[in-house]
Amino acid sequence: MTIEAAKQKSTTIQAVDSIRSLIFSGELAAGTDHLESELAERLGMSRTPVREATLMLAQQGLLEVRPRKGVRICALSVRDMEEVYAVLTELESLAAEDAARVGYSEEELTNLKSAIDSMDRSIADQNLEDWAAADDSFHSELVRLGGNSRVQTIVTMMSDQVRRARSITLYIRPLPVKSNEDHRELYEAIRRGDPVAARQIHRRHRSQARELLVGLLHRHRLSFL
C-alpha cells in the first residue's frame, strides 16, 4: 500500500467514525436525507472519503446510499433489532462454545476478565457510558476467542446496530447488574472448559438482552416499525 493510499484509508476511517457518532447522537436523525457534499463540508473532508465511509456504514445497516440523492439515515426498527439479535445470539453463542473448547489459560483470558472488572467498576460508579464501552470490549474479545474469522466479520458488521439501539436506551434501562453476573458466569465456564454451559449461558444472556431492548423501544416509542 502506498503512502497516499494509506492516508486515504485513514481519512475514510475518520469519516466512518464521525458519521457514526453523528447518527448515534441523533444529530443525523433517522429518516433524514443528506448529500455527500453536505456531509463532506460538515466533516471538513473531501467527498471521496465521505463516499467510501457511507458505503461502509450502509453495509452495517446505519444508512442507505441512494444514487444521485445522497444518503438516508435508516430508522431504528424493532423488527430489524429482533433479527439482528437472533443472528448475534446464535453466532456469539457458537463463539462462546468454541472458546470454552479451546482450553485457554487464565493468562490468555486476561482481556475478557479485565472487561468484566471494568463493567463492575462502572456499575459501582453508575457510569453507564464506561459500562457500555467495557461491554463492547467483552463481546469483541469473546468473538475473537471463538477463533472463527467469518463469525467475527458478521458480528462486527451487525454490532453497530445494537450499539445504536443501546445508545438511546442506555439511561432508561435498569442498572445492568444482571448482565455483569452473566458475563462472569460465562467467563468461568470458558475458564474451566465447559462448552455446553458456555453456549447455554450466553444464549440466555443475549435472549434476555433482546427482550429488554425491544421492550424499551416499544414502551418508549423509540423505534419505527
PDB file of C-alpha atoms in Angstrom:
ATOM      1  CA  MET A   1       0.000   0.000   0.000  1.00  0.00           C
ATOM      2  CA  THR A   2       1.367   3.406  -0.976  1.00  0.00           C
ATOM      3  CA  ILE A   3       1.637   6.267   1.495  1.00  0.00           C
ATOM      4  CA  GLU A   4      -1.154   8.083  -0.349  1.00  0.00           C
ATOM      5  CA  ALA A   5      -3.429   5.026  -0.216  1.00  0.00           C
ATOM      6  CA  ALA A   6      -2.743   4.565   3.499  1.00  0.00           C
ATOM      7  CA  LYS A   7      -3.550   8.222   4.122  1.00  0.00           C
ATOM      8  CA  GLN A   8      -6.802   7.885   2.177  1.00  0.00           C
ATOM      9  CA  LYS A   9      -7.758   4.784   4.173  1.00  0.00           C
ATOM     10  CA  SER A  10      -7.067   6.619   7.423  1.00  0.00           C
ATOM     11  CA  THR A  11      -9.242   9.543   6.330  1.00  0.00           C
ATOM     12  CA  THR A  12     -12.054   7.175   5.369  1.00  0.00           C
ATOM     13  CA  ILE A  13     -11.957   5.544   8.818  1.00  0.00           C
ATOM     14  CA  GLN A  14     -12.114   9.011  10.391  1.00  0.00           C
ATOM     15  CA  ALA A  15     -15.166   9.752   8.257  1.00  0.00           C
ATOM     16  CA  VAL A  16     -16.799   6.464   9.311  1.00  0.00           C
ATOM     17  CA  ASP A  17     -16.241   7.250  12.989  1.00  0.00           C
ATOM     18  CA  SER A  18     -17.508  10.830  12.647  1.00  0.00           C
ATOM     19  CA  ILE A  19     -20.676   9.936  10.726  1.00  0.00           C
ATOM     20  CA  ARG A  20     -21.385   7.046  13.091  1.00  0.00           C
ATOM     21  CA  SER A  21     -21.101   9.411  16.075  1.00  0.00           C
ATOM     22  CA  LEU A  22     -23.488  11.887  14.434  1.00  0.00           C
ATOM     23  CA  ILE A  23     -26.020   9.089  13.883  1.00  0.00           C
ATOM     24  CA  PHE A  24     -25.694   7.746  17.418  1.00  0.00           C
ATOM     25  CA  SER A  25     -26.081  11.229  18.919  1.00  0.00           C
ATOM     26  CA  GLY A  26     -29.184  11.923  16.835  1.00  0.00           C
ATOM     27  CA  GLU A  27     -27.621  14.867  15.001  1.00  0.00           C
ATOM     28  CA  LEU A  28     -28.202  12.871  11.834  1.00  0.00           C
ATOM     29  CA  ALA A  29     -31.736  11.811  12.669  1.00  0.00           C
ATOM     30  CA  ALA A  30     -33.454   8.648  11.455  1.00  0.00           C
ATOM     31  CA  GLY A  31     -35.262   9.142   8.167  1.00  0.00           C
ATOM     32  CA  THR A  32     -33.360  12.289   7.160  1.00  0.00           C
ATOM     33  CA  ASP A  33     -31.598  12.711   3.808  1.00  0.00           C
ATOM     34  CA  HIS A  34     -28.117  14.153   3.353  1.00  0.00           C
ATOM     35  CA  LEU A  35     -25.982  14.920   0.315  1.00  0.00           C
ATOM     36  CA  GLU A  36     -22.368  13.791   0.166  1.00  0.00           C
ATOM     37  CA  SER A  37     -21.315  17.396  -0.304  1.00  0.00           C
ATOM     38  CA  GLU A  38     -23.189  18.403   2.871  1.00  0.00           C
ATOM     39  CA  LEU A  39     -21.545  15.665   4.913  1.00  0.00           C
ATOM     40  CA  ALA A  40     -18.114  16.456   3.468  1.00  0.00           C
ATOM     41  CA  GLU A  41     -18.477  20.125   4.384  1.00  0.00           C
ATOM     42  CA  ARG A  42     -19.719  19.234   7.850  1.00  0.00           C
ATOM     43  CA  LEU A  43     -16.726  16.967   8.470  1.00  0.00           C
ATOM     44  CA  GLY A  44     -14.215  19.245   6.764  1.00  0.00           C
ATOM     45  CA  MET A  45     -13.226  16.493   4.331  1.00  0.00           C
ATOM     46  CA  SER A  46     -13.251  15.856   0.615  1.00  0.00           C
ATOM     47  CA  ARG A  47     -16.135  13.903  -0.871  1.00  0.00           C
ATOM     48  CA  THR A  48     -14.101  10.757  -1.679  1.00  0.00           C
ATOM     49  CA  PRO A  49     -13.526   9.502   1.903  1.00  0.00           C
ATOM     50  CA  VAL A  50     -17.099  10.501   2.808  1.00  0.00           C
ATOM     51  CA  ARG A  51     -18.444   8.461  -0.120  1.00  0.00           C
ATOM     52  CA  GLU A  52     -16.363   5.445   0.920  1.00  0.00           C
ATOM     53  CA  ALA A  53     -17.471   5.874   4.539  1.00  0.00           C
ATOM     54  CA  THR A  54     -21.159   5.916   3.603  1.00  0.00           C
ATOM     55  CA  LEU A  55     -20.740   2.691   1.646  1.00  0.00           C
ATOM     56  CA  MET A  56     -19.190   1.032   4.703  1.00  0.00           C
ATOM     57  CA  LEU A  57     -21.921   2.337   7.019  1.00  0.00           C
ATOM     58  CA  ALA A  58     -24.588   1.143   4.578  1.00  0.00           C
ATOM     59  CA  GLN A  59     -23.201  -2.395   4.945  1.00  0.00           C
ATOM     60  CA  GLN A  60     -23.639  -2.011   8.710  1.00  0.00           C
ATOM     61  CA  GLY A  61     -27.281  -1.013   8.318  1.00  0.00           C
ATOM     62  CA  LEU A  62     -26.926   2.553   9.613  1.00  0.00           C
ATOM     63  CA  LEU A  63     -27.774   4.351   6.388  1.00  0.00           C
ATOM     64  CA  GLU A  64     -28.951   3.792   2.842  1.00  0.00           C
ATOM     65  CA  VAL A  65     -26.979   5.070  -0.131  1.00  0.00           C
ATOM     66  CA  ARG A  66     -29.339   6.489  -2.743  1.00  0.00           C
ATOM     67  CA  PRO A  67     -27.788   7.052  -6.192  1.00  0.00           C
ATOM     68  CA  ARG A  68     -27.796  10.752  -7.141  1.00  0.00           C
ATOM     69  CA  LYS A  69     -29.758  11.535  -3.961  1.00  0.00           C
ATOM     70  CA  GLY A  70     -27.118  11.192  -1.250  1.00  0.00           C
ATOM     71  CA  VAL A  71     -27.850   9.057   1.801  1.00  0.00           C
ATOM     72  CA  ARG A  72     -30.821   8.419   4.074  1.00  0.00           C
ATOM     73  CA  ILE A  73     -30.282   7.632   7.747  1.00  0.00           C
ATOM     74  CA  CYS A  74     -32.006   4.342   8.495  1.00  0.00           C
ATOM     75  CA  ALA A  75     -34.806   4.298  11.035  1.00  0.00           C
ATOM     76  CA  LEU A  76     -34.445   2.082  14.070  1.00  0.00           C
ATOM     77  CA  SER A  77     -36.820  -0.810  13.503  1.00  0.00           C
ATOM     78  CA  VAL A  78     -37.958  -3.227  16.211  1.00  0.00           C
ATOM     79  CA  ARG A  79     -38.164  -5.943  13.598  1.00  0.00           C
ATOM     80  CA  ASP A  80     -34.593  -5.210  12.487  1.00  0.00           C
ATOM     81  CA  MET A  81     -33.372  -5.387  16.063  1.00  0.00           C
ATOM     82  CA  GLU A  82     -35.148  -8.689  16.644  1.00  0.00           C
ATOM     83  CA  GLU A  83     -33.494 -10.111  13.523  1.00  0.00           C
ATOM     84  CA  VAL A  84     -30.076  -8.726  14.440  1.00  0.00           C
ATOM     85  CA  TYR A  85     -30.267 -10.155  17.936  1.00  0.00           C
ATOM     86  CA  ALA A  86     -31.400 -13.524  16.598  1.00  0.00           C
ATOM     87  CA  VAL A  87     -28.263 -13.713  14.447  1.00  0.00           C
ATOM     88  CA  LEU A  88     -25.932 -12.359  17.133  1.00  0.00           C
ATOM     89  CA  THR A  89     -27.334 -14.757  19.704  1.00  0.00           C
ATOM     90  CA  GLU A  90     -26.515 -17.755  17.528  1.00  0.00           C
ATOM     91  CA  LEU A  91     -23.077 -16.565  16.395  1.00  0.00           C
ATOM     92  CA  GLU A  92     -21.860 -15.316  19.777  1.00  0.00           C
ATOM     93  CA  SER A  93     -23.149 -18.471  21.486  1.00  0.00           C
ATOM     94  CA  LEU A  94     -21.143 -20.501  18.971  1.00  0.00           C
ATOM     95  CA  ALA A  95     -18.103 -18.331  19.753  1.00  0.00           C
ATOM     96  CA  ALA A  96     -18.602 -18.940  23.482  1.00  0.00           C
ATOM     97  CA  GLU A  97     -18.821 -22.687  22.923  1.00  0.00           C
ATOM     98  CA  ASP A  98     -15.728 -22.722  20.706  1.00  0.00           C
ATOM     99  CA  ALA A  99     -13.764 -20.562  23.161  1.00  0.00           C
ATOM    100  CA  ALA A 100     -14.547 -22.942  26.017  1.00  0.00           C
ATOM    101  CA  ARG A 101     -13.473 -25.908  23.920  1.00  0.00           C
ATOM    102  CA  VAL A 102     -10.009 -24.438  23.207  1.00  0.00           C
ATOM    103  CA  GLY A 103      -8.787 -24.706  26.792  1.00  0.00           C
ATOM    104  CA  TYR A 104      -7.430 -21.186  27.259  1.00  0.00           C
ATOM    105  CA  SER A 105      -5.225 -20.414  30.238  1.00  0.00           C
ATOM    106  CA  GLU A 106      -6.213 -17.692  32.711  1.00  0.00           C
ATOM    107  CA  GLU A 107      -3.477 -15.516  31.238  1.00  0.00           C
ATOM    108  CA  GLU A 108      -4.988 -15.894  27.776  1.00  0.00           C
ATOM    109  CA  LEU A 109      -8.370 -14.853  29.220  1.00  0.00           C
ATOM    110  CA  THR A 110      -6.966 -11.710  30.850  1.00  0.00           C
ATOM    111  CA  ASN A 111      -8.681  -9.302  28.439  1.00  0.00           C
ATOM    112  CA  LEU A 112     -12.041 -10.980  28.940  1.00  0.00           C
ATOM    113  CA  LYS A 113     -11.732 -10.776  32.720  1.00  0.00           C
ATOM    114  CA  SER A 114     -10.477  -7.177  32.556  1.00  0.00           C
ATOM    115  CA  ALA A 115     -13.592  -6.169  30.618  1.00  0.00           C
ATOM    116  CA  ILE A 116     -15.793  -7.714  33.323  1.00  0.00           C
ATOM    117  CA  ASP A 117     -13.843  -5.943  36.059  1.00  0.00           C
ATOM    118  CA  SER A 118     -14.259  -2.651  34.182  1.00  0.00           C
ATOM    119  CA  MET A 119     -18.011  -3.239  33.930  1.00  0.00           C
ATOM    120  CA  ASP A 120     -18.210  -3.908  37.664  1.00  0.00           C
ATOM    121  CA  ARG A 121     -16.362  -0.671  38.441  1.00  0.00           C
ATOM    122  CA  SER A 122     -18.568   1.259  36.035  1.00  0.00           C
ATOM    123  CA  ILE A 123     -21.730  -0.022  37.693  1.00  0.00           C
ATOM    124  CA  ALA A 124     -20.351   0.828  41.131  1.00  0.00           C
ATOM    125  CA  ASP A 125     -19.699   4.367  39.842  1.00  0.00           C
ATOM    126  CA  GLN A 126     -23.022   4.350  37.947  1.00  0.00           C
ATOM    127  CA  ASN A 127     -21.110   5.356  34.828  1.00  0.00           C
ATOM    128  CA  LEU A 128     -23.200   3.776  32.081  1.00  0.00           C
ATOM    129  CA  GLU A 129     -21.121   5.064  29.173  1.00  0.00           C
ATOM    130  CA  ASP A 130     -17.992   3.410  30.553  1.00  0.00           C
ATOM    131  CA  TRP A 131     -20.046   0.264  31.191  1.00  0.00           C
ATOM    132  CA  ALA A 132     -21.204   0.253  27.565  1.00  0.00           C
ATOM    133  CA  ALA A 133     -17.617   0.608  26.312  1.00  0.00           C
ATOM    134  CA  ALA A 134     -16.461  -2.266  28.535  1.00  0.00           C
ATOM    135  CA  ASP A 135     -19.440  -4.356  27.406  1.00  0.00           C
ATOM    136  CA  ASP A 136     -18.387  -3.810  23.785  1.00  0.00           C
ATOM    137  CA  SER A 137     -14.859  -4.918  24.681  1.00  0.00           C
ATOM    138  CA  PHE A 138     -16.179  -8.075  26.345  1.00  0.00           C
ATOM    139  CA  HIS A 139     -18.271  -9.132  23.363  1.00  0.00           C
ATOM    140  CA  SER A 140     -15.493  -8.337  20.879  1.00  0.00           C
ATOM    141  CA  GLU A 141     -12.984 -10.371  22.885  1.00  0.00           C
ATOM    142  CA  LEU A 142     -15.450 -13.248  23.247  1.00  0.00           C
ATOM    143  CA  VAL A 143     -15.897 -13.469  19.493  1.00  0.00           C
ATOM    144  CA  ARG A 144     -12.127 -13.214  18.952  1.00  0.00           C
ATOM    145  CA  LEU A 145     -11.538 -16.073  21.392  1.00  0.00           C
ATOM    146  CA  GLY A 146     -14.011 -18.187  19.430  1.00  0.00           C
ATOM    147  CA  GLY A 147     -11.458 -18.187  16.621  1.00  0.00           C
ATOM    148  CA  ASN A 148     -13.889 -18.168  13.670  1.00  0.00           C
ATOM    149  CA  SER A 149     -12.974 -15.308  11.321  1.00  0.00           C
ATOM    150  CA  ARG A 150     -16.306 -15.425   9.493  1.00  0.00           C
ATOM    151  CA  VAL A 151     -18.220 -15.136  12.748  1.00  0.00           C
ATOM    152  CA  GLN A 152     -16.034 -12.145  13.634  1.00  0.00           C
ATOM    153  CA  THR A 153     -16.774 -10.467  10.289  1.00  0.00           C
ATOM    154  CA  ILE A 154     -20.549 -10.903  10.525  1.00  0.00           C
ATOM    155  CA  VAL A 155     -20.756  -9.868  14.177  1.00  0.00           C
ATOM    156  CA  THR A 156     -18.662  -6.756  13.513  1.00  0.00           C
ATOM    157  CA  MET A 157     -20.932  -5.818  10.617  1.00  0.00           C
ATOM    158  CA  MET A 158     -24.066  -6.033  12.789  1.00  0.00           C
ATOM    159  CA  SER A 159     -22.770  -4.701  16.094  1.00  0.00           C
ATOM    160  CA  ASP A 160     -23.237  -1.030  15.220  1.00  0.00           C
ATOM    161  CA  GLN A 161     -26.989  -1.517  15.007  1.00  0.00           C
ATOM    162  CA  VAL A 162     -27.008  -2.905  18.540  1.00  0.00           C
ATOM    163  CA  ARG A 163     -24.826  -0.033  19.782  1.00  0.00           C
ATOM    164  CA  ARG A 164     -27.181   2.468  18.210  1.00  0.00           C
ATOM    165  CA  ALA A 165     -30.231   0.976  19.911  1.00  0.00           C
ATOM    166  CA  ARG A 166     -28.368   0.741  23.191  1.00  0.00           C
ATOM    167  CA  SER A 167     -27.221   4.362  22.958  1.00  0.00           C
ATOM    168  CA  ILE A 168     -30.810   5.621  23.001  1.00  0.00           C
ATOM    169  CA  THR A 169     -31.938   3.235  25.743  1.00  0.00           C
ATOM    170  CA  LEU A 170     -28.847   3.401  27.969  1.00  0.00           C
ATOM    171  CA  TYR A 171     -30.314   5.803  30.524  1.00  0.00           C
ATOM    172  CA  ILE A 172     -33.800   4.328  30.677  1.00  0.00           C
ATOM    173  CA  ARG A 173     -32.791   0.717  31.288  1.00  0.00           C
ATOM    174  CA  PRO A 174     -32.267  -0.817  34.733  1.00  0.00           C
ATOM    175  CA  LEU A 175     -28.700  -0.781  36.049  1.00  0.00           C
ATOM    176  CA  PRO A 176     -27.104  -3.775  34.243  1.00  0.00           C
ATOM    177  CA  VAL A 177     -26.095  -5.743  37.334  1.00  0.00           C
ATOM    178  CA  LYS A 178     -27.577  -8.991  35.974  1.00  0.00           C
ATOM    179  CA  SER A 179     -25.689  -8.530  32.712  1.00  0.00           C
ATOM    180  CA  ASN A 180     -22.391  -8.411  34.600  1.00  0.00           C
ATOM    181  CA  GLU A 181     -23.312 -11.545  36.542  1.00  0.00           C
ATOM    182  CA  ASP A 182     -23.972 -13.325  33.235  1.00  0.00           C
ATOM    183  CA  HIS A 183     -20.603 -12.206  31.876  1.00  0.00           C
ATOM    184  CA  ARG A 184     -18.733 -13.502  34.918  1.00  0.00           C
ATOM    185  CA  GLU A 185     -20.633 -16.811  34.780  1.00  0.00           C
ATOM    186  CA  LEU A 186     -19.671 -17.159  31.123  1.00  0.00           C
ATOM    187  CA  TYR A 187     -16.043 -16.367  31.889  1.00  0.00           C
ATOM    188  CA  GLU A 188     -15.969 -19.153  34.468  1.00  0.00           C
ATOM    189  CA  ALA A 189     -17.480 -21.641  32.010  1.00  0.00           C
ATOM    190  CA  ILE A 190     -14.825 -20.777  29.415  1.00  0.00           C
ATOM    191  CA  ARG A 191     -12.034 -20.886  32.019  1.00  0.00           C
ATOM    192  CA  ARG A 192     -12.986 -24.378  33.185  1.00  0.00           C
ATOM    193  CA  GLY A 193     -13.504 -25.592  29.598  1.00  0.00           C
ATOM    194  CA  ASP A 194     -17.248 -26.286  29.629  1.00  0.00           C
ATOM    195  CA  PRO A 195     -18.529 -25.614  26.073  1.00  0.00           C
ATOM    196  CA  VAL A 196     -22.121 -26.739  26.752  1.00  0.00           C
ATOM    197  CA  ALA A 197     -22.515 -24.410  29.721  1.00  0.00           C
ATOM    198  CA  ALA A 198     -20.792 -21.557  27.885  1.00  0.00           C
ATOM    199  CA  ARG A 199     -23.206 -21.786  24.967  1.00  0.00           C
ATOM    200  CA  GLN A 200     -26.271 -22.038  27.225  1.00  0.00           C
ATOM    201  CA  ILE A 201     -25.200 -19.144  29.449  1.00  0.00           C
ATOM    202  CA  HIS A 202     -24.556 -16.812  26.535  1.00  0.00           C
ATOM    203  CA  ARG A 203     -27.693 -17.794  24.649  1.00  0.00           C
ATOM    204  CA  ARG A 204     -29.741 -16.976  27.739  1.00  0.00           C
ATOM    205  CA  HIS A 205     -27.866 -13.704  28.227  1.00  0.00           C
ATOM    206  CA  ARG A 206     -28.393 -12.492  24.668  1.00  0.00           C
ATOM    207  CA  SER A 207     -32.038 -13.574  24.653  1.00  0.00           C
ATOM    208  CA  GLN A 208     -32.732 -11.603  27.823  1.00  0.00           C
ATOM    209  CA  ALA A 209     -30.878  -8.591  26.414  1.00  0.00           C
ATOM    210  CA  ARG A 210     -33.047  -8.723  23.295  1.00  0.00           C
ATOM    211  CA  GLU A 211     -36.253  -8.846  25.315  1.00  0.00           C
ATOM    212  CA  LEU A 212     -35.126  -5.884  27.426  1.00  0.00           C
ATOM    213  CA  LEU A 213     -34.070  -3.760  24.459  1.00  0.00           C
ATOM    214  CA  VAL A 214     -37.116  -4.470  22.319  1.00  0.00           C
ATOM    215  CA  GLY A 215     -39.379  -3.858  25.303  1.00  0.00           C
ATOM    216  CA  LEU A 216     -37.791  -0.446  25.911  1.00  0.00           C
ATOM    217  CA  LEU A 217     -38.076   0.503  22.242  1.00  0.00           C
ATOM    218  CA  HIS A 218     -41.776  -0.373  22.269  1.00  0.00           C
ATOM    219  CA  ARG A 219     -42.568   1.167  25.656  1.00  0.00           C
ATOM    220  CA  HIS A 220     -40.896   4.488  24.972  1.00  0.00           C
ATOM    221  CA  ARG A 221     -41.827   4.649  21.272  1.00  0.00           C
ATOM    222  CA  LEU A 222     -38.182   4.932  20.259  1.00  0.00           C
ATOM    223  CA  SER A 223     -38.385   2.935  17.061  1.00  0.00           C
ATOM    224  CA  PHE A 224     -40.096   2.842  13.705  1.00  0.00           C
ATOM    225  CA  LEU A 225     -41.922  -0.273  12.545  1.00  0.00           C
TER     226      LEU A 225
END
